[in-house]
Short mmCIF file of C-alpha atoms and ligand atoms in Angstrom, two decimals:
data_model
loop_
_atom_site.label_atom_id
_atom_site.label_comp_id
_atom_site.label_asym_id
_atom_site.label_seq_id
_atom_site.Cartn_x
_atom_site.Cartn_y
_atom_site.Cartn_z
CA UNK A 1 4.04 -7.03 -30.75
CA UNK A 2 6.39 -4.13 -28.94
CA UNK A 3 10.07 -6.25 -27.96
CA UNK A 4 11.00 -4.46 -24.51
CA UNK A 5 14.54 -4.51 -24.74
CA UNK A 6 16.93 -4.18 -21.29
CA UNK A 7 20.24 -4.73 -20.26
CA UNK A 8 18.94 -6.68 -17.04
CA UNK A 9 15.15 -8.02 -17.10
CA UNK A 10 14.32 -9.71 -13.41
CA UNK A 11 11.32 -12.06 -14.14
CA UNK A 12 11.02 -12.79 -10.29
CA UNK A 13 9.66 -16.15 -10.83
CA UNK A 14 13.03 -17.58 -12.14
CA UNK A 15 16.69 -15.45 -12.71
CA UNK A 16 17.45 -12.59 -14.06
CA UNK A 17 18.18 -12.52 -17.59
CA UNK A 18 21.22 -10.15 -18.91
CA UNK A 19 20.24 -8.49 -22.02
CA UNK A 20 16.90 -10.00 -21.95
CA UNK A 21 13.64 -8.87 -23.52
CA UNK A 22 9.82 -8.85 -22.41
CA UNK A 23 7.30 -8.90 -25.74
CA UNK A 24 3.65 -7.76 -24.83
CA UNK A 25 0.61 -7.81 -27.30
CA UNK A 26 -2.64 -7.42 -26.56
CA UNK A 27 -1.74 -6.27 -22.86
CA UNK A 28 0.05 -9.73 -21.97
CA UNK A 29 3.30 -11.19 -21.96
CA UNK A 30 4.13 -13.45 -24.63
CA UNK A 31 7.80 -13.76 -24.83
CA UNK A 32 10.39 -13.58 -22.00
CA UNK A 33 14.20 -14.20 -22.34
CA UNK A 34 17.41 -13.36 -23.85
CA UNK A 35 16.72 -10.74 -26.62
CA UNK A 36 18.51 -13.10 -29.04
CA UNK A 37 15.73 -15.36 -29.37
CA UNK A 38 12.58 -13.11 -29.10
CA UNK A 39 10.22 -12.85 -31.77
CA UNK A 40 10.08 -10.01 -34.20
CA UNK A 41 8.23 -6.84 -33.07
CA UNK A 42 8.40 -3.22 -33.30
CA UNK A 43 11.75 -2.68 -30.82
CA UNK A 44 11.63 -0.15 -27.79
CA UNK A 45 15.34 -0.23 -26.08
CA UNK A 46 15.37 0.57 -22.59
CA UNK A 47 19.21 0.24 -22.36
CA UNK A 48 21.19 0.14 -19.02
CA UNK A 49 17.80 -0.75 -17.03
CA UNK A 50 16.43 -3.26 -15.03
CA UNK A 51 13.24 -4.27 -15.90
CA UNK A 52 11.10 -5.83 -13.59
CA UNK A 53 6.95 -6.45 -12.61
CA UNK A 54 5.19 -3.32 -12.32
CA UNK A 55 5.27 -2.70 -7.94
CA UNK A 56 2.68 -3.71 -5.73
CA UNK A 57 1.83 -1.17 -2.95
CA UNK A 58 0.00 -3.56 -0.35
CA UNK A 59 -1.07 -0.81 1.66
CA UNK A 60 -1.73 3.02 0.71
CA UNK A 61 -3.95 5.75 2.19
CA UNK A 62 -3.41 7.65 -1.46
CA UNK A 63 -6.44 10.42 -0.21
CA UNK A 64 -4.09 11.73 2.52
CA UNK A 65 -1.63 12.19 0.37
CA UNK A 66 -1.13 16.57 1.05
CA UNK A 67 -1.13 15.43 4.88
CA UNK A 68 2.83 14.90 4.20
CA UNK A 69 4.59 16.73 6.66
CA UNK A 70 1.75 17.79 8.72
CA UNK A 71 1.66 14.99 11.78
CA UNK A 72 5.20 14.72 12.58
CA UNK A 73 6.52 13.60 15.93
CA UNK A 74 3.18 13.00 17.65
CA UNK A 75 1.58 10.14 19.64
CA UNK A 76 -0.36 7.49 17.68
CA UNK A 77 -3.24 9.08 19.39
CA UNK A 78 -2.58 12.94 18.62
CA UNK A 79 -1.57 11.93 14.84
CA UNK A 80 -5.12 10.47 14.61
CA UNK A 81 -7.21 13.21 16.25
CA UNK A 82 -4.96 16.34 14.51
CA UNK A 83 -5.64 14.00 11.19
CA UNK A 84 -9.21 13.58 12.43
CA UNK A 85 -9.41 17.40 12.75
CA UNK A 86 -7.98 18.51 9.53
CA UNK A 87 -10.35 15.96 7.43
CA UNK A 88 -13.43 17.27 8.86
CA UNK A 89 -11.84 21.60 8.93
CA UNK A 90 -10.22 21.52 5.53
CA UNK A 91 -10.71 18.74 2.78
CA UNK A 92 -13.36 18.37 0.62
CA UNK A 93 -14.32 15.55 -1.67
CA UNK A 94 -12.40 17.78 -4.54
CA UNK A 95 -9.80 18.01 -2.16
CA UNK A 96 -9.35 14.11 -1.36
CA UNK A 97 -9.82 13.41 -4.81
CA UNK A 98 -6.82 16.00 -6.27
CA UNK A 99 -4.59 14.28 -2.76
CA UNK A 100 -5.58 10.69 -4.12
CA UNK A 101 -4.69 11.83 -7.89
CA UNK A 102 -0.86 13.39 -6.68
CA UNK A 103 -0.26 10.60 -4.73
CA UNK A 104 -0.92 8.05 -7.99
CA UNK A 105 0.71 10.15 -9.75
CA UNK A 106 3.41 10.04 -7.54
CA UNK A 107 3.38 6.35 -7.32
CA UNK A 108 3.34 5.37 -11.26
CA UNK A 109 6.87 7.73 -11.47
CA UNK A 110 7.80 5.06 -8.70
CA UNK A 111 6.98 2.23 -10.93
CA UNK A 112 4.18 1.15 -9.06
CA UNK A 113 1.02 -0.28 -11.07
CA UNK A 114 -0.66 -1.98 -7.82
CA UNK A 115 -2.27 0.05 -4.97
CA UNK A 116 -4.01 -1.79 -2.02
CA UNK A 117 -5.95 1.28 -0.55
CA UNK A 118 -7.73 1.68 2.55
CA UNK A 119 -10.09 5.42 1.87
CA UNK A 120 -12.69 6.52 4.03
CA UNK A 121 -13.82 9.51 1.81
CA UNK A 122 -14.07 7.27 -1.44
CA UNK A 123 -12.51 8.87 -3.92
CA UNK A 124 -9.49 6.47 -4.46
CA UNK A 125 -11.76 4.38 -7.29
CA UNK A 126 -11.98 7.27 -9.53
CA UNK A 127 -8.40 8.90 -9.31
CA UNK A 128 -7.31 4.64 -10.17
CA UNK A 129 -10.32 4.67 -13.02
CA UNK A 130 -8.56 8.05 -14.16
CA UNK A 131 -4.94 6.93 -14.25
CA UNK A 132 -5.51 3.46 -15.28
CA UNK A 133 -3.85 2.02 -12.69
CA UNK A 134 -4.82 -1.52 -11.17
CA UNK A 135 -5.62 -1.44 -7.91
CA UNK A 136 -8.28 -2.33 -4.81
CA UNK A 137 -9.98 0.45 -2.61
CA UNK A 138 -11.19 -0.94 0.70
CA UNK A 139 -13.72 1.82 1.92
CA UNK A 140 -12.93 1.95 5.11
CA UNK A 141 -16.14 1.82 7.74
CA UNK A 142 -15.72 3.41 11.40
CA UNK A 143 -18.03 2.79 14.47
CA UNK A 144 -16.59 2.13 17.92
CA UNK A 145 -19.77 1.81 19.34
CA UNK A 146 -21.48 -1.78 19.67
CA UNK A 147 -24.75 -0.18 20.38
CA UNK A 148 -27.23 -2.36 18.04
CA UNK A 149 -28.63 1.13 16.43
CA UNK A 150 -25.22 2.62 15.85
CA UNK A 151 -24.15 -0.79 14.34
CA UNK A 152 -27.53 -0.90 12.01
CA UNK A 153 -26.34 2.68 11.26
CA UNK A 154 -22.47 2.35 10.44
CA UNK A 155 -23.48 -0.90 8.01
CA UNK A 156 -26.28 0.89 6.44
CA UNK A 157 -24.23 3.65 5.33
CA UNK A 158 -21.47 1.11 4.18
CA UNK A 159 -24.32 -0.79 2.03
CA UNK A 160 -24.96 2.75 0.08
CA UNK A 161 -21.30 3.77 -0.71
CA UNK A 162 -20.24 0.19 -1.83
CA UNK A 163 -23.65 0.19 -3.77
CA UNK A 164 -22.31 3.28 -5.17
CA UNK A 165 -18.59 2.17 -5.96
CA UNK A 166 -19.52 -1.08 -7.37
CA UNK A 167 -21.45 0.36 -10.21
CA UNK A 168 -17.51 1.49 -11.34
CA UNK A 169 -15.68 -1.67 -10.37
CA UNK A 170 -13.89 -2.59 -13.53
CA UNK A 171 -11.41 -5.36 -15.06
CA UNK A 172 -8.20 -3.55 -12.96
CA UNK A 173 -10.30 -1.66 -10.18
CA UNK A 174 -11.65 -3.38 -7.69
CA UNK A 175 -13.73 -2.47 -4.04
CA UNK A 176 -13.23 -4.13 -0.87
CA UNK A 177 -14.15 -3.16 2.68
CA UNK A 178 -12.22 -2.11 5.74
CA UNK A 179 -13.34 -1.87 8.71
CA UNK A 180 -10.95 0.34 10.32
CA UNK A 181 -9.06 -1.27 13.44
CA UNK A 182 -10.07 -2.69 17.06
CA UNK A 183 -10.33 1.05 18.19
CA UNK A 184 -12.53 2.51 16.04
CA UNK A 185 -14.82 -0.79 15.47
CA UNK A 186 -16.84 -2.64 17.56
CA UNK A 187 -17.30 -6.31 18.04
CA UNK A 188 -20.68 -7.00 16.68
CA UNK A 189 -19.06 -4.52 13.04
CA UNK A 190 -16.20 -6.45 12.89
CA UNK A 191 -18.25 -9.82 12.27
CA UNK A 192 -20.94 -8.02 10.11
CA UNK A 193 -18.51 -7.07 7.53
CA UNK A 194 -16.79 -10.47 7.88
CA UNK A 195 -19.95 -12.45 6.89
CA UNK A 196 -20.33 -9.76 3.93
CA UNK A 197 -18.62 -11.85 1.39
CA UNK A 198 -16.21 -8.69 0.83
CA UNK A 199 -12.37 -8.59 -0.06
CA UNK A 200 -11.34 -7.40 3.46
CA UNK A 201 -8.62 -5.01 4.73
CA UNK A 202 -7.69 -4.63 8.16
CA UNK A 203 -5.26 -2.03 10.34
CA UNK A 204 -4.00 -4.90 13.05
CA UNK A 205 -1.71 -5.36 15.42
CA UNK A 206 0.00 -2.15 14.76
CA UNK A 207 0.64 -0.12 18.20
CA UNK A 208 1.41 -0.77 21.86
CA UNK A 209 -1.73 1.04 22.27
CA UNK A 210 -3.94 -1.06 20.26
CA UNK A 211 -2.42 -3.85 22.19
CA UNK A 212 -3.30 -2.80 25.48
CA UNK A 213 -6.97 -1.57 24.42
CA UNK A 214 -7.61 -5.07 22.84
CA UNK A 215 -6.14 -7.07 26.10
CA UNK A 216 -6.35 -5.07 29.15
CA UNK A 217 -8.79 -2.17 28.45
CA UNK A 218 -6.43 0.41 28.73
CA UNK A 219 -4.55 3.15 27.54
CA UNK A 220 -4.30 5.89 25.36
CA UNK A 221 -7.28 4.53 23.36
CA UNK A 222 -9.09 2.91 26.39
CA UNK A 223 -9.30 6.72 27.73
CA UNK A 224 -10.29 8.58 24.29
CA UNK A 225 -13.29 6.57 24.11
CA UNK A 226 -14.38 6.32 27.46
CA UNK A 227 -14.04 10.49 27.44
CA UNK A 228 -16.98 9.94 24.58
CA UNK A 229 -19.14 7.67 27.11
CA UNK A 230 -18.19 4.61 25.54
CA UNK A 231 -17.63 1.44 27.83
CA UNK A 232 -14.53 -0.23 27.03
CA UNK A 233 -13.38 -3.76 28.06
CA UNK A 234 -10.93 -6.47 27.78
CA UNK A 235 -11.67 -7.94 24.53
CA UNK A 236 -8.95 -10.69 23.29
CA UNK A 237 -5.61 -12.01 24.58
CA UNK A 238 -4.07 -10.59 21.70
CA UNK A 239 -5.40 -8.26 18.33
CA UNK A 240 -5.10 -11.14 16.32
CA UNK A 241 -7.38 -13.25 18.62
CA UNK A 242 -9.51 -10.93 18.54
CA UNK A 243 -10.37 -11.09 14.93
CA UNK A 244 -10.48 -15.24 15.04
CA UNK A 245 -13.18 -14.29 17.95
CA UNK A 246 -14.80 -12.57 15.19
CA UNK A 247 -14.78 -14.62 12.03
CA UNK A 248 -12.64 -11.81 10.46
CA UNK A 249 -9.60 -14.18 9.81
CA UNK A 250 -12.24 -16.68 7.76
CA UNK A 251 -12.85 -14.08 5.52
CA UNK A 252 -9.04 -14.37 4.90
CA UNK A 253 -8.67 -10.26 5.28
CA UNK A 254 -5.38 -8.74 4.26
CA UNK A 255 -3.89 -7.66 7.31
CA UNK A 256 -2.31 -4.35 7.77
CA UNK A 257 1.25 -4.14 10.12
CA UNK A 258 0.83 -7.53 12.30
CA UNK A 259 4.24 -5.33 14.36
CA UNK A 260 3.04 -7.16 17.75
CA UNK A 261 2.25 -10.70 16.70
CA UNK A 262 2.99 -13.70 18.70
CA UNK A 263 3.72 -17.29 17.13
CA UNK A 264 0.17 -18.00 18.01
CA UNK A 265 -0.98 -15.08 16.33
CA UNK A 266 1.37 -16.18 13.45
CA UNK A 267 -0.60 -19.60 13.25
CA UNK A 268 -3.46 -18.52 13.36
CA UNK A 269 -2.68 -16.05 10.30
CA UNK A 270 -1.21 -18.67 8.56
CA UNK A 271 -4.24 -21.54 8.97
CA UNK A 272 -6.84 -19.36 8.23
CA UNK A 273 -4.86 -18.09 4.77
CA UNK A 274 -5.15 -14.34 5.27
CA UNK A 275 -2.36 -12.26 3.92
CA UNK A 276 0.15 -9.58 5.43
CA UNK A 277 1.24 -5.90 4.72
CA UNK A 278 4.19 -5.04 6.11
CA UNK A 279 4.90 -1.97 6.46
CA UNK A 280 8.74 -1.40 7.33
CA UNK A 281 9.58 2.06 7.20
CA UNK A 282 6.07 3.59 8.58
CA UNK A 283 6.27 0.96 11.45
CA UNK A 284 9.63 2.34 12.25
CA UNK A 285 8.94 5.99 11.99
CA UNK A 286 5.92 5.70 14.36
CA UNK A 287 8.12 3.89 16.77
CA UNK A 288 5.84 0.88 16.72
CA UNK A 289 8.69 -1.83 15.87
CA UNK A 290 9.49 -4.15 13.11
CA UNK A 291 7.09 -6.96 12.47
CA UNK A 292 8.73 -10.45 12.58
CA UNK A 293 8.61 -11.10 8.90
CA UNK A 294 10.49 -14.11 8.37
CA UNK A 295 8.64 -16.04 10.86
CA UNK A 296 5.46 -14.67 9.24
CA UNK A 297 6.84 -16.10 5.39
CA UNK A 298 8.62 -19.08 7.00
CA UNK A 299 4.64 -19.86 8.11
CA UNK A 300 4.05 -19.41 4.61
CA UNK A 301 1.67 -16.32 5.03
CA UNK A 302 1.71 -14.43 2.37
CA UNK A 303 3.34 -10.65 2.79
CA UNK A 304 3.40 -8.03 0.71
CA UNK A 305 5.08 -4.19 1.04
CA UNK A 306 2.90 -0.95 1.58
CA UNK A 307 4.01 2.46 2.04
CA UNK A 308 1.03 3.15 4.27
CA UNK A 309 0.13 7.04 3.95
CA UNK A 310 2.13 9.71 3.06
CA UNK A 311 0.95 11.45 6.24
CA UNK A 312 3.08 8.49 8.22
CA UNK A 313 6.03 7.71 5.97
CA UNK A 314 6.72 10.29 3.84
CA UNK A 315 7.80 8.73 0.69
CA UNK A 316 6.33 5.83 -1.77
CA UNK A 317 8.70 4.16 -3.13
CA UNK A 318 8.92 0.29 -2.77
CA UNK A 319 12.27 -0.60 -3.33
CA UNK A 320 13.22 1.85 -0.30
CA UNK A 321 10.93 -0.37 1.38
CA UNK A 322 12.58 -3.21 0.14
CA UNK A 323 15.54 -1.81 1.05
CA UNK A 324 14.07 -0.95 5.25
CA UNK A 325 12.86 -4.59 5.44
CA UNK A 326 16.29 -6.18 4.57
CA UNK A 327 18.18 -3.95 7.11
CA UNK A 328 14.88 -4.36 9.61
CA UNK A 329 14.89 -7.84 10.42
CA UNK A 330 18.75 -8.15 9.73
CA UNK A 331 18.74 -5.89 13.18
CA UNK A 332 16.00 -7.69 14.56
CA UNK A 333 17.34 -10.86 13.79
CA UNK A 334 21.06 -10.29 13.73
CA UNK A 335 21.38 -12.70 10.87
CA UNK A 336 23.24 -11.71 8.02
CA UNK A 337 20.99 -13.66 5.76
CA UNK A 338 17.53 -12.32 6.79
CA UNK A 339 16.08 -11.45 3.33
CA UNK A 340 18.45 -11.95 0.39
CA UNK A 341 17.51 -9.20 -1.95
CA UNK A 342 16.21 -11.56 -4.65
CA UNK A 343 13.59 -12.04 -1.61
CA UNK A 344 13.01 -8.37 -1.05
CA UNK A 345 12.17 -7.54 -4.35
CA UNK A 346 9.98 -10.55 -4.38
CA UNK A 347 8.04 -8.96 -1.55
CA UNK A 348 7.94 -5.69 -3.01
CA UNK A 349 6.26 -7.73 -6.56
CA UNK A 350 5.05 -11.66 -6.72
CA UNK A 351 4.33 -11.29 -2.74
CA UNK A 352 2.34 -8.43 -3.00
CA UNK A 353 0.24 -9.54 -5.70
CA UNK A 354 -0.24 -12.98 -3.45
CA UNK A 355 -1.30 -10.56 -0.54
CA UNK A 356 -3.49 -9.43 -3.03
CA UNK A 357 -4.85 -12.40 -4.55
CA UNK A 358 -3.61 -10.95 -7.83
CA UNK A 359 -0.54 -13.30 -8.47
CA UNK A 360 -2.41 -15.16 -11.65
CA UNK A 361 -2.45 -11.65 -13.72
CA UNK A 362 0.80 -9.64 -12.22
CA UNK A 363 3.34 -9.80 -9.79
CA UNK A 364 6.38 -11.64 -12.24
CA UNK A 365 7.07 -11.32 -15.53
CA UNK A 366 6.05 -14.55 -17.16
CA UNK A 367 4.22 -15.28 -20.80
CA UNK A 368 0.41 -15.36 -20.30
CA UNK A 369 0.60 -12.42 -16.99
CA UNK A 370 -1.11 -9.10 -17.84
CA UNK A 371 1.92 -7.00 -18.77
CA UNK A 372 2.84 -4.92 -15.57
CA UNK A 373 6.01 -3.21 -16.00
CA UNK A 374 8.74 -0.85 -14.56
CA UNK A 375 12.07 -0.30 -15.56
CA UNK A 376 15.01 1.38 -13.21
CA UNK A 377 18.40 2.84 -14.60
CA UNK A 378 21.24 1.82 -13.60
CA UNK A 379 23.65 4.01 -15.41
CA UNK A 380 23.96 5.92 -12.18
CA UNK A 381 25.84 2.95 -10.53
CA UNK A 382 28.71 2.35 -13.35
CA UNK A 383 32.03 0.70 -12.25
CA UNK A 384 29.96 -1.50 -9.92
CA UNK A 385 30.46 -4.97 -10.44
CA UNK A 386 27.43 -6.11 -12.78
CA UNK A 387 26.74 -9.27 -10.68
CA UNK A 388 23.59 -8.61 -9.06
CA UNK A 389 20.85 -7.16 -10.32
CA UNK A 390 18.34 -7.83 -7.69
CA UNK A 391 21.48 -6.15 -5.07
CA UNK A 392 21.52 -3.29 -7.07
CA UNK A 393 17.74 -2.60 -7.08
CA UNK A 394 17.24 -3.33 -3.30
CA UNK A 395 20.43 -1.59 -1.91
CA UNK A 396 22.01 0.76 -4.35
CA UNK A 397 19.35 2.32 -6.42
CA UNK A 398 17.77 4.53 -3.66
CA UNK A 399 14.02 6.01 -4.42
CA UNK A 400 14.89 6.80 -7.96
CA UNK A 401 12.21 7.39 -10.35
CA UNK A 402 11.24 4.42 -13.19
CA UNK A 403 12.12 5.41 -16.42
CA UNK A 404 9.27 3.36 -17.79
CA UNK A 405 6.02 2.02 -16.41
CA UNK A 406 3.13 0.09 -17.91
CA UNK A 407 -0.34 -1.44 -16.99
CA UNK A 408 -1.53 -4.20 -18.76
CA UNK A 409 0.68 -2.95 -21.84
CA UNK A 410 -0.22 0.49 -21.05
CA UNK A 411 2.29 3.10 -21.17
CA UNK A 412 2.07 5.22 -18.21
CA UNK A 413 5.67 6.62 -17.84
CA UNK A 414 8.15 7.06 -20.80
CA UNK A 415 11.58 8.51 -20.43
CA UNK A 416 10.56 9.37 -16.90
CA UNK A 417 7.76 11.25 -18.47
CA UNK A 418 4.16 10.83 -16.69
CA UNK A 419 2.07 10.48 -19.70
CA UNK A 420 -0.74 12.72 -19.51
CA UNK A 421 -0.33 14.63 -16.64
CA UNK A 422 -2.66 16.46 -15.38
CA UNK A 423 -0.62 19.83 -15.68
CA UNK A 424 -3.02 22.11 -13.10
CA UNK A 425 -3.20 19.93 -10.40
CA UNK A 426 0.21 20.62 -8.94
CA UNK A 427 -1.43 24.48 -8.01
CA UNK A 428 -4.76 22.40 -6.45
CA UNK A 429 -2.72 20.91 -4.29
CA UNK A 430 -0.47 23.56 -3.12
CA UNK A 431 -3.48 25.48 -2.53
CA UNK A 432 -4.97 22.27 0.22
CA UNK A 433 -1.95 21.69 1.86
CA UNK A 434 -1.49 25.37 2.43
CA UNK A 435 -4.89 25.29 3.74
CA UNK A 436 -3.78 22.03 6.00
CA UNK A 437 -0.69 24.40 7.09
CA UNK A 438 -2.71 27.21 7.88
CA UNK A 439 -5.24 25.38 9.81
CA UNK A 440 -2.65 23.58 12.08
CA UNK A 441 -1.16 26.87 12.84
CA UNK A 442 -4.13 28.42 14.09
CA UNK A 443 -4.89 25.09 15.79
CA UNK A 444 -1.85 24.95 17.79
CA UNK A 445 -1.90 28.32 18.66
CA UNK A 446 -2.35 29.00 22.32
CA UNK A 447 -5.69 30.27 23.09
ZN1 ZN B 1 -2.86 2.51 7.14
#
């Protein structure tokens, strides 16, 4: 039995516990509570930390990882195409698969153990596999056309990478589906992946854009695909209608941004049981808004936090997002009580791994949970009042590092030390995202 010992442990489920102590054998949780009672074990002090549930990232695009930096200050519609051309003129499979291993990489130093990820190339299953992270890759399927042979097409490709990925699901890695979002999937897709039987993933209700394309036929999107001889229409009165139309909300999908929801859409979310990532800080970089989040819980839907890519945000780190969601709907809302911290954090752990479905293994720290873990320092923020641990985390910590990270007992980080680090891949991926720099140089030259 290994006694983690902390000044602060934050169980989630029920109050923080000063001087506390977490006890894992076996890769569960046997013991929590005040280090004064726990059994014996072999000790491991973290001293002036807060230890809490490994993170939950609810949404991640971990294979675009070395895009960081490269779309800033576009449209919604040039940051897809100039992402659309870089895929196809620079990466590889190597290429997504070194992108998807940095940005893990980057995401166990941030204490997070959970990754919800969306990947069209596929790689994301072995770079989890490799870390030992826990974790769900939706492979993402794309067809805006709702041509019967194009359809027949898109899903039989689909059928041979999942038939490929499932062969390495395992106990913490799992596959899902997604198909994409309203523009870049047709109709009769969307309900042939929603009859599948697949853990579903969805980009919804994200952009003003998407919004008009769904109701009116129009826009930005409306006029890309039309340029490629594709008829476009009036589909829903709102994205979220649009997948009841469907059957996409019985397959109780997790749904990516809902930004533009109305209480309708809310309702409907909420009846049909499917889940919410919320976004904050990608939302409000790409000037799409902030997503009404306390109706959204207040329904009872369940809502995690995702980073989204590192292409749109630029940073993982969950308790920043905590951190944007608090001071989001406390502007939206001007209520000084939107999202108590204790709730943020909740959002950030227990609510992503309802989002996820995963809330009977991880998400809190209580005895019989697979033992998740990350632990923060606080020494930085001496001579603050120690009153609130859950305060601390959400608004004074800032993206720091964990000191110590585990996955089902697993050490990953110790000391801030990534255990086994893969010590040549830092130079791999220099070497793409100089490629990425070089090739949007030459494509925004003038010709
Ligand atoms: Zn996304």
């Amino acid at each position: 039995m290994i006694r983690y010992h902390a000044r602060w442990v934050l169980p989630i489920s029920s109050p923080p516990i000063r001087d506390g102590t977490v006890v894992e054998l076996g890769g569960r949780i046997v013991y929590v509570g005040p280090r004064a009672d726990a059994p014996d074990g072999e000790d491991r002090d973290l001293g002036d930390c807060a230890l809490i549930p490994g993170l939950i990232n609810a949404h991640t695009h971990l294979e675009l990882t070395v895009f960081r930096g490269l779309l800033e200050d576009l449209s919604f519609r040039e940051w897809i195409a100039r992402l659309q051309g870089a895929k196809v003129a620079v990466m590889t499979p190597e290429r997504f698969l070194d992108s998807a291993r940095w940005g893990i990489a980057e995401g166990v130093r941030a204490g997070i153990t959970s990754y919800a990820d969306t990947c069209d190339s596929g790689v994301v299953l072995q770079a989890m596999r490799e870390r030992g992270v826990r974790g769900i890759m939706y492979q993402e399927v794309f067809s805006p056309s709702a041509d019967p042979a194009a359809v027949r097409e898109a899903a039989a490709r689909l059928a041979e990478k999942l038939a490929l990925h499932d062969a390495f699901e395992t106990e913490l890695q799992q596959v899902g589906v997604s198909p994409h979002a309203p523009y870049t999937v047709s109709d009769p897709l969307f309900a042939l992946v929603a009859r599948s039987g697949r853990r579903i993933a969805v980009h919804i209700a994200e952009s003003e854009a998407e919004h008009r394309f769904v109701c009116e036929g129009e826009g930005a999107f409306a006029d890309a695909l039309r340029a490629r001889g594709f008829s476009v229409a009036p589909r829903a009165s709102s994205p979220i209608a649009l997948l009841a139309r469907l059957g996409v909300l019985d397959a109780r999908p997790l749904l990516i941004h809902c930004v533009r929801v109305t209480d309708t859409d809310i309702a409907a979310i909420a009846g049909s049981g499917s889940t919410v990532a919320h976004c904050p800080i990608s939302n409000a970089k790409l000037g799409h808004g902030v997503a009404p989040v306390l109706e959204m819980l207040d329904a009872g839907i369940a809502v995690g936090l995702g980073s989204d890519s590192m292409a749109a945000n630029n940073r993982m780190h969950l308790l920043e997002e905590s951190r944007a969601a608090v001071l989001a709907q406390r502007v939206r809302n001007s209520r000084f009580d939107a999202l108590a911290a204790p709730r943020a954090l909740e959002l950030a752990t227990l609510g992503g791994a309802r989002a996820l479905e995963l809330q009977d293994r991880v998400g809190s720290l209580e005895v019989g949970k697979e033992a998740d873990l990350a632990a923060f320092d606080l020494s930085a923020l001496a001579g603050t009042a120690d009153a609130d641990p859950a305060a601390a985390l959400v608004f004074a910590l800032g993206a720091e590092p964990a000191k110590f990270v585990a996955v089902a007992g697993t050490v990953k980080v110790w000391n801030w030390e990534l255990l086994n680090e893969d010590l040549e891949l830092h130079q791999r991926v220099t070497d793409t995202a100089s490629a990425l720099r070089a090739w949007v140089e030459r494509d925004l030259r003038p010709s």
